[in-house]
Backbone as numpy.savetxt, mean C-alpha at the origin, in Angstrom:
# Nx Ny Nz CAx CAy CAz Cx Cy Cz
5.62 -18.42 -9.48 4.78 -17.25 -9.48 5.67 -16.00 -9.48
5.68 -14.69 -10.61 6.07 -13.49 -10.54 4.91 -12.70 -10.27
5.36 -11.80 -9.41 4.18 -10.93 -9.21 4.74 -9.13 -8.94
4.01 -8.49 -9.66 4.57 -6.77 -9.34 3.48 -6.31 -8.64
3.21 -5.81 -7.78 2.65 -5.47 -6.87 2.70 -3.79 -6.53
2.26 -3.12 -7.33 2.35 -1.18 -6.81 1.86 -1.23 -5.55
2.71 -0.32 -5.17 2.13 -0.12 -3.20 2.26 1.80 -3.65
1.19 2.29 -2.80 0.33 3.77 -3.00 -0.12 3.82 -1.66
0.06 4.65 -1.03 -0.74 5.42 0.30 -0.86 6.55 0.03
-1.76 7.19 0.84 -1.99 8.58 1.52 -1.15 9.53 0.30
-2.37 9.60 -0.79 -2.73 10.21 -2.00 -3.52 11.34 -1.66
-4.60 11.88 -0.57 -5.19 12.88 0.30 -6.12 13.47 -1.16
-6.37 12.69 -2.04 -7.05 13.20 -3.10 -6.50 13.49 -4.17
-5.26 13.02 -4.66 -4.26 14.04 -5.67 -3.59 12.56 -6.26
-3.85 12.16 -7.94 -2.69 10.87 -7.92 -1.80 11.94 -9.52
-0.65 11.84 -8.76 0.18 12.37 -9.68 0.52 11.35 -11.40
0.57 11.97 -12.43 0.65 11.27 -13.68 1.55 10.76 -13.18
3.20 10.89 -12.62 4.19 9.43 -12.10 3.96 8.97 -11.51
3.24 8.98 -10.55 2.69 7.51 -10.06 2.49 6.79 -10.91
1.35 6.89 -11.15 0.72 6.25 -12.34 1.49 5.56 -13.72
2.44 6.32 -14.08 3.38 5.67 -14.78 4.37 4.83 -14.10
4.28 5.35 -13.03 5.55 4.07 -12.53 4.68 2.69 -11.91
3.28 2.52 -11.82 2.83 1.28 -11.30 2.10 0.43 -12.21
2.11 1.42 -13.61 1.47 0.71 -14.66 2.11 -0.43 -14.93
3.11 -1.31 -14.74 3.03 -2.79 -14.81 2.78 -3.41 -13.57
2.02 -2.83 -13.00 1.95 -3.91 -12.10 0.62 -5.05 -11.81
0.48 -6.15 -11.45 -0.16 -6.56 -11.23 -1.61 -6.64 -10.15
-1.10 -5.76 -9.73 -2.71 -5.63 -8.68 -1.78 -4.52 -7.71
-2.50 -3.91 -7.03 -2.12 -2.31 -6.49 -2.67 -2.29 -4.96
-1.79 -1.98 -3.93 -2.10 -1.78 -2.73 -2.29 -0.40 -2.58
-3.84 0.23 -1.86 -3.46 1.16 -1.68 -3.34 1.32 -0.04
-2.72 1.98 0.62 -2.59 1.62 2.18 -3.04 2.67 2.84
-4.22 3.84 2.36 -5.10 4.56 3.09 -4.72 5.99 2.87
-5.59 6.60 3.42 -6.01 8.07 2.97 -5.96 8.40 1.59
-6.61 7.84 0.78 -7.04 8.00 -0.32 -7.56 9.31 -0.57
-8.61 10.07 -0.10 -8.96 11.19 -0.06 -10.07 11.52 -1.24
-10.26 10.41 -2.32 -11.35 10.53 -3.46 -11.66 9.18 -4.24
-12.62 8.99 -3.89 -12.78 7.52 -4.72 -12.47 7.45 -6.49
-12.25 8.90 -6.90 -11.86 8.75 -8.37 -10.57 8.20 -8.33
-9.55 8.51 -7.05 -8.29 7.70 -7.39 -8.37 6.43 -7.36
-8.75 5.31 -6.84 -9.15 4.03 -6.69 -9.44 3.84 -8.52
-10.45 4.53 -8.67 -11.08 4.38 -10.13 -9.99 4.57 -11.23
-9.28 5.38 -10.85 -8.38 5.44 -11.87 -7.20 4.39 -11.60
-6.70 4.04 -10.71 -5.81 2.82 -10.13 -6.35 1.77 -10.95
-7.63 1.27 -10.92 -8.12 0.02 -11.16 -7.54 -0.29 -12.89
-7.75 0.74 -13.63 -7.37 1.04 -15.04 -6.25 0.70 -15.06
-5.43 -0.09 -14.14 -4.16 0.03 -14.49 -4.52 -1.96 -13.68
-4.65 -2.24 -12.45 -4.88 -3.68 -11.95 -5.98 -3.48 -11.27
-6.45 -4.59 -10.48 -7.17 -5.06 -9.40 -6.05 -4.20 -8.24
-7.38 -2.89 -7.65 -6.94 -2.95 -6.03 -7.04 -3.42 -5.30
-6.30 -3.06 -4.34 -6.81 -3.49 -2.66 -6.45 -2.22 -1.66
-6.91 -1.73 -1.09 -7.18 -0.53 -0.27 -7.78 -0.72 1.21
-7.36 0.54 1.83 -7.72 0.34 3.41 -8.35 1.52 3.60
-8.68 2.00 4.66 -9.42 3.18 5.18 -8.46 4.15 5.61
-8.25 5.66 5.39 -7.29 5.70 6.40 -8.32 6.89 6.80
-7.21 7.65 8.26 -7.85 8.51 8.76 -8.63 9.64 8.45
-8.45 10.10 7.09 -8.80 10.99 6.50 -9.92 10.47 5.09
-10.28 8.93 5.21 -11.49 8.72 4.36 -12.79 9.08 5.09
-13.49 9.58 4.37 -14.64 9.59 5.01 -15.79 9.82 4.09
-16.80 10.14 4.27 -18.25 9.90 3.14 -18.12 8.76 2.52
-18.35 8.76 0.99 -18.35 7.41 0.52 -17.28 6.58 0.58
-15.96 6.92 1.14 -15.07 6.19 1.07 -14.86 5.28 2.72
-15.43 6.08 3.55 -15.64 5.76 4.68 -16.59 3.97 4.87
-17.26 4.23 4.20 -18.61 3.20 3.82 -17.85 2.11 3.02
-16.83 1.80 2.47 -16.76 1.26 1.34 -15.31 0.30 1.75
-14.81 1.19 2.23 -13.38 0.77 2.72 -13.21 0.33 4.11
-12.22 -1.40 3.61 -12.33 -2.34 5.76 -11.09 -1.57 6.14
-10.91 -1.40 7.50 -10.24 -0.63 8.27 -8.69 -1.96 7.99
-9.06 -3.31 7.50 -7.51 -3.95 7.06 -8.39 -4.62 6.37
-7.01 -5.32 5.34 -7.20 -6.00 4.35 -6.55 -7.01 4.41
-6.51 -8.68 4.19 -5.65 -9.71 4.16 -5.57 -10.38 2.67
-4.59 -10.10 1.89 -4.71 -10.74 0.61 -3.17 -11.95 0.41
-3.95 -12.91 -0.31 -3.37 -14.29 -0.15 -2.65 -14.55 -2.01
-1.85 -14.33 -1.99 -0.71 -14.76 -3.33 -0.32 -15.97 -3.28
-0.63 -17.03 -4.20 0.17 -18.56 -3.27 0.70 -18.90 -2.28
1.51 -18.78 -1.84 2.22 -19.22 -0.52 2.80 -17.63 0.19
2.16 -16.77 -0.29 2.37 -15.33 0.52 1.16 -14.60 0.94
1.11 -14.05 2.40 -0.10 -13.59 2.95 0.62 -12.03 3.25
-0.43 -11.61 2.31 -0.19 -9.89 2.94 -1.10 -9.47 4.11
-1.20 -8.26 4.66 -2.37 -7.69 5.62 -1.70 -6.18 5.18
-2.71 -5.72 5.24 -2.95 -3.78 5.01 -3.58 -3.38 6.16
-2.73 -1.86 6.67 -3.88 -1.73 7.20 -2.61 -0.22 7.43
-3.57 0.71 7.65 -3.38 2.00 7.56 -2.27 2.85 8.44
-2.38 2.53 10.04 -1.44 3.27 10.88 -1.39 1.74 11.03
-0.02 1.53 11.45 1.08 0.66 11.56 0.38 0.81 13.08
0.44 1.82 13.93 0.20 1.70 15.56 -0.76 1.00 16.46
-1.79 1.04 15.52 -2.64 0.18 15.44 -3.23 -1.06 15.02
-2.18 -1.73 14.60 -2.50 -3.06 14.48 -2.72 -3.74 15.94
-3.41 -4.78 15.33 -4.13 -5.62 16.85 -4.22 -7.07 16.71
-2.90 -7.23 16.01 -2.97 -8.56 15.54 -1.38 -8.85 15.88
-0.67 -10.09 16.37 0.51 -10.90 16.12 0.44 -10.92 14.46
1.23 -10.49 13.56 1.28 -10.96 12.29 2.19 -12.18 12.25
3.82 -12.56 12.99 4.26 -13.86 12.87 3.09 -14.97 13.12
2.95 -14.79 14.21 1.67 -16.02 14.79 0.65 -16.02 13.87
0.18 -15.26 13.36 -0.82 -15.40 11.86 -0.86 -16.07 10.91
0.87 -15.95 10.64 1.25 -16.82 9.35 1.51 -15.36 7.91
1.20 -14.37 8.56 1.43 -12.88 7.12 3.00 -13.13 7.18
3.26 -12.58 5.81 4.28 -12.42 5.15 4.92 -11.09 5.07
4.19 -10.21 4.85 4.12 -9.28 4.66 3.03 -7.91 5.06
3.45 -6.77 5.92 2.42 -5.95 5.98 2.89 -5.07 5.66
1.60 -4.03 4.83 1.87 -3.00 4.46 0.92 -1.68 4.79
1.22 -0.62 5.55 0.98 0.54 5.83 1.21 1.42 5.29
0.40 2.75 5.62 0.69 4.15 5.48 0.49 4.98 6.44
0.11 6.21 6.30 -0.48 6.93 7.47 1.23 8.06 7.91
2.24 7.68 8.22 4.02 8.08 8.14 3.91 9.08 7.30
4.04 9.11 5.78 4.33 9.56 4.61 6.06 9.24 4.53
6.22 8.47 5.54 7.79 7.64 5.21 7.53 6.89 4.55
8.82 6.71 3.52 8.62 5.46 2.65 9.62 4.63 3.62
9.50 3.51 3.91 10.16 2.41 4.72 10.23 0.36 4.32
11.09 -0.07 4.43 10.80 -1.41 4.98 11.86 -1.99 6.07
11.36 -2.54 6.86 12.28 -3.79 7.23 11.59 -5.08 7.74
12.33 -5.24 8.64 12.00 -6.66 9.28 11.99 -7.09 10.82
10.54 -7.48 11.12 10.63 -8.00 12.57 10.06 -9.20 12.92
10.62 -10.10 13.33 10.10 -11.61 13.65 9.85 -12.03 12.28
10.68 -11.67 11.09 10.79 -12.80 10.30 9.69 -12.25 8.88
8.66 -11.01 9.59 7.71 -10.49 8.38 8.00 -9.41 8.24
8.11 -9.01 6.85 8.21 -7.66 6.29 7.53 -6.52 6.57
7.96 -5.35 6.73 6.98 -4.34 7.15 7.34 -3.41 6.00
6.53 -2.94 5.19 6.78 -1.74 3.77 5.85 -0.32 3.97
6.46 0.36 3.96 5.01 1.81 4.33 6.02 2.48 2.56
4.76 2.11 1.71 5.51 3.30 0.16 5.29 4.81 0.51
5.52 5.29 1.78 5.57 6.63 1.98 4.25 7.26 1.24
4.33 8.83 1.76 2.80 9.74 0.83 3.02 9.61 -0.61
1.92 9.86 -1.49 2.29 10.18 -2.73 1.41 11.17 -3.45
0.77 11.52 -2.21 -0.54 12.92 -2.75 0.25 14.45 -2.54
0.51 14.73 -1.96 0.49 16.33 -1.17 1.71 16.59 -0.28
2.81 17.10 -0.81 3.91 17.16 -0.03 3.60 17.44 2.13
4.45 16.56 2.66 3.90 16.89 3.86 5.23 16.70 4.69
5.18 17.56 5.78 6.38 17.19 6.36 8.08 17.28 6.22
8.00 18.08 4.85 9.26 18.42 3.90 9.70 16.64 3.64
9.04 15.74 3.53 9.31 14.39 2.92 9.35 14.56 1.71
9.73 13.20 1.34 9.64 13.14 -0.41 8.49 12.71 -0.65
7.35 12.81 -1.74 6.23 12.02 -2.50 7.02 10.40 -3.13
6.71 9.66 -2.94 7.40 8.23 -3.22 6.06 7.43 -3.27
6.46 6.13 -4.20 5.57 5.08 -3.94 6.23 3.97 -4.58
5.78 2.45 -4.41 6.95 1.27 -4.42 6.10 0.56 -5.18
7.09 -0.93 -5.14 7.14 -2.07 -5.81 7.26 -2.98 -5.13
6.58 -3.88 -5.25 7.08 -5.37 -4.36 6.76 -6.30 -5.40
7.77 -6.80 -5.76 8.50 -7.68 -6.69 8.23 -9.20 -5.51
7.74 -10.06 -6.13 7.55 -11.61 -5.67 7.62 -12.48 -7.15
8.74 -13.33 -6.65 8.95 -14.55 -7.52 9.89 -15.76 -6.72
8.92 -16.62 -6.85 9.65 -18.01 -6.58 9.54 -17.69 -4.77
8.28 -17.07 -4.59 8.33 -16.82 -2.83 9.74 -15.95 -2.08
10.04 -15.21 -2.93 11.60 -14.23 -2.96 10.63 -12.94 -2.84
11.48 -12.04 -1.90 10.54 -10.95 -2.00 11.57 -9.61 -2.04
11.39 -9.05 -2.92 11.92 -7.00 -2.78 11.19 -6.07 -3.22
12.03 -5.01 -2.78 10.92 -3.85 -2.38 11.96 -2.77 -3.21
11.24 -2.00 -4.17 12.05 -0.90 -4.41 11.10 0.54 -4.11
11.83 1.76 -3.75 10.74 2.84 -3.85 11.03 3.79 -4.85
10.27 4.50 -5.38 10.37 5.74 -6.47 9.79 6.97 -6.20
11.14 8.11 -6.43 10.42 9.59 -5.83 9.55 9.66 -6.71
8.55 10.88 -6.22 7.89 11.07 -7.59 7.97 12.71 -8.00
């Protein structure tokens, strides 16, 4: 199994044309919250199958629509989404996830604790924080996993 995987957070309503060019091969698209307009989702989809979380700043129809986490299953790899990292309420080793991915920071980040990946593709809507706008890749093949990020 190869798989490209765009990872997108906390867009606050705004998806820049590079984004968008940089996740157009990918195979299905995480978005990891504060979306800020359901036209971005809509326009994401044009490109794969999402998967999206709620973040603090959805609300009206996006509020309604979007689970506060997400668990998606790739052959022998289990992701979980879910928006502020601080709030998770789950053991992810003891779960069996592979991988989780957040937003909510506007850091782009990964590493590793107890063995599962942690990836936040930083903001990619609305400069905040004097950060960079970034958003990633997670590359899976042969159950091998990397992560690259791209300013935007």
């Amino acid at each position: 199994m190869k798989k490209i995987i765009g990872l997108i957070s906390d867009t606050h309503g705004v998806l820049k044309q590079k984004a968008m060019d940089y996740l157009s091969k990918s195979d299905l698209i995480i978005h990891g919250g504060d979306v800020g307009d359901i036209k971005i989702l809509d326009s994401l989809k044009e490109i794969a199958p999402v998967y999206c979380v709620k973040g603090n700043i959805d609300k009206g129809e996006l509020k309604g629509i979007l689970p506060l986490t997400q668990l998606i299953h790739l052959d022998k790899i289990t992701i979980y989404v879910i928006h502020n990292l601080k709030e998770i309420d789950i053991d992810p080793k003891a779960e069996g996830i592979d991988i989780v991915i957040s937003g909510h920071s506007h850091k782009f980040s990964k590493h590793y604790k107890d063995g599962v990946l942690y990836v936040n593709p930083g903001g990619a809507g609305r400069k905040r924080f004097n950060l960079p706008l970034t958003v990633g890749i997670l590359y899976i093949w042969d159950n091998k996993i990397d992560v690259e990020f791209q300013h935007l």
